[in-house]
Amino acid sequence: MFDLLIEGAVVVTMDRAGTVLKNSYVAVTEGRIAEVGEMPPGGETRARVKIDGRGKALLPGLIDCHCHAGHSFTRGSGIVDDWLDVMEDIYYRCTTPEFWYAEARLAAAEKIRFGTTTSVNIIGGSPLIHDQESIDAHFEGAQSLGARTFSGTGAPGGAWPKRAGRWQDGRFAEKSLTLEDALSITENTVCKWHNVNRGRTNAVVIISNLGPEKALTEEQSVRQIRAMREISLKYGVLLHGHSYGGGIAFAAKHCPECLGPDVSLAHCTGISPEEVKILARSGATVATGPSTKSHVRARCPVTELLDEGARVVFATDGNAPDRTFDLWKDLRIGQLLHRNYFNDTRLLPARKVLEMVTIDAAAALGMEDSLGSVEAGKIADLILVNVEQPHLYPFFSPVEQLVNAASGQDVDMVIVDGEIIMEGGRLARGGMKQILTDGDREFSAALERGGYRPEEFFGRDGA
């Protein structure tokens, strides 16, 4: 007997052969995919739970390889000129563990609602290093709704020492932080949170900027990059962070060991042709956010990277100040940006861009053998998309129609490890109203602690 049997769906497997099965079934046992095939099932048909998949497309859960914890509370704040400085002030000096727990649940709810089953998260805009209890609260909130998470802290941007503090009983206690504090809390976080919760919760090591840090000397920049790399190698976890034009060449020259298949770098905008080649040779992954402000300022050469054999994935960089965790929109934005740049509508075909948030993204996490496609033996992280809607009908070309027209709002069911964590838009492990109420309360309290007025914080984009 199967634990779960989904019958009658169009199965978009996302395997490397591009297999699409119409009127098919997927069977799940003990959290893994037991069988995939065309209807009717040839053998066992009994299951503890049966799901009618007719009118649905079944895909692997989407994987968002670059997000920021904290940002779910600060979206709409694009009118703040010194946005990054304000975010650091709020995250480092105005928050409590309750803030980070509530924000993580709000972010997890949005991702699940849009069909993202796995995400990579920097805790904070620049990684949080001042309070282990707040970091723990993020992990507890992120895992509470059932999704798979890779989260972490590490070396923040800017000069040392950092000024941060902790609110307790209405009083603020400030302290000074050094790189040694960052190393200690990063290693503690990895030891505590990597590969727990039956493998759904994992830690990563963060480097805010893989490249020369303006506020540091060259020697200091290299030292903190190497220090974070040593922790990631010691524990066998992903090294993740940001990089921009010149950063890749800097790393290749001063710390080449900091580039490799277990490294993923967000943005990579403004990089040179030589840096494209360096990334391709190293095996590192580029996580590009097509709807980010970074991509407005300079271009990430996605097509050139792919032509050189580099791995590139689309990510949301969610979700502030002006975006969401809806990966579906970033497929279309990314595809359109690079087609427009080259005046070539053949670039980045639908199957490729969908691979960039499924099987390619799983490979970026070192989990291609376990995630990213609907194949027997893999972990049952699955989504069902309601395709019986005008904008998706008639559903003759599943991959093309999903990429061209689907949105997160079309996701009907989300399954992680064989567990149904959302059905019909309703979360199985938490009430949406309570999540929203808790979020509103905690962010309002953070603004009050910092002396911020909402009218100074939110407003028209571009004002």
PDB file of C-alpha atoms in Angstrom, residues 73 75 102 105-106 109-110 431-443:
ATOM      1  CA  PHE A  73       8.399  42.815   6.830  1.00  0.00           C
ATOM      2  CA  ARG A  75       8.606  45.241   1.366  1.00  0.00           C
ATOM      3  CA  ALA A 102       7.081  35.720  12.964  1.00  0.00           C
ATOM      4  CA  ARG A 105       6.617  32.059   9.212  1.00  0.00           C
ATOM      5  CA  LEU A 106       5.267  34.833   7.003  1.00  0.00           C
ATOM      6  CA  ALA A 109       3.743  30.879   4.048  1.00  0.00           C
ATOM      7  CA  GLU A 110       4.295  33.018   0.953  1.00  0.00           C
ATOM      8  CA  GLY A 431      -3.559  29.502  10.137  1.00  0.00           C
ATOM      9  CA  MET A 432      -2.830  32.270   7.641  1.00  0.00           C
ATOM     10  CA  LYS A 433      -4.760  34.878   9.621  1.00  0.00           C
ATOM     11  CA  GLN A 434      -2.656  34.277  12.730  1.00  0.00           C
ATOM     12  CA  ILE A 435       0.565  34.403  10.707  1.00  0.00           C
ATOM     13  CA  LEU A 436      -0.451  37.783   9.267  1.00  0.00           C
ATOM     14  CA  THR A 437      -1.550  39.133  12.646  1.00  0.00           C
ATOM     15  CA  ASP A 438       1.704  38.078  14.305  1.00  0.00           C
ATOM     16  CA  GLY A 439       3.704  39.652  11.496  1.00  0.00           C
ATOM     17  CA  ASP A 440       1.911  42.978  11.745  1.00  0.00           C
ATOM     18  CA  ARG A 441       2.415  43.086  15.508  1.00  0.00           C
ATOM     19  CA  GLU A 442       6.130  42.256  15.433  1.00  0.00           C
ATOM     20  CA  PHE A 443       7.092  44.632  12.638  1.00  0.00           C
TER      21      PHE A 443
END
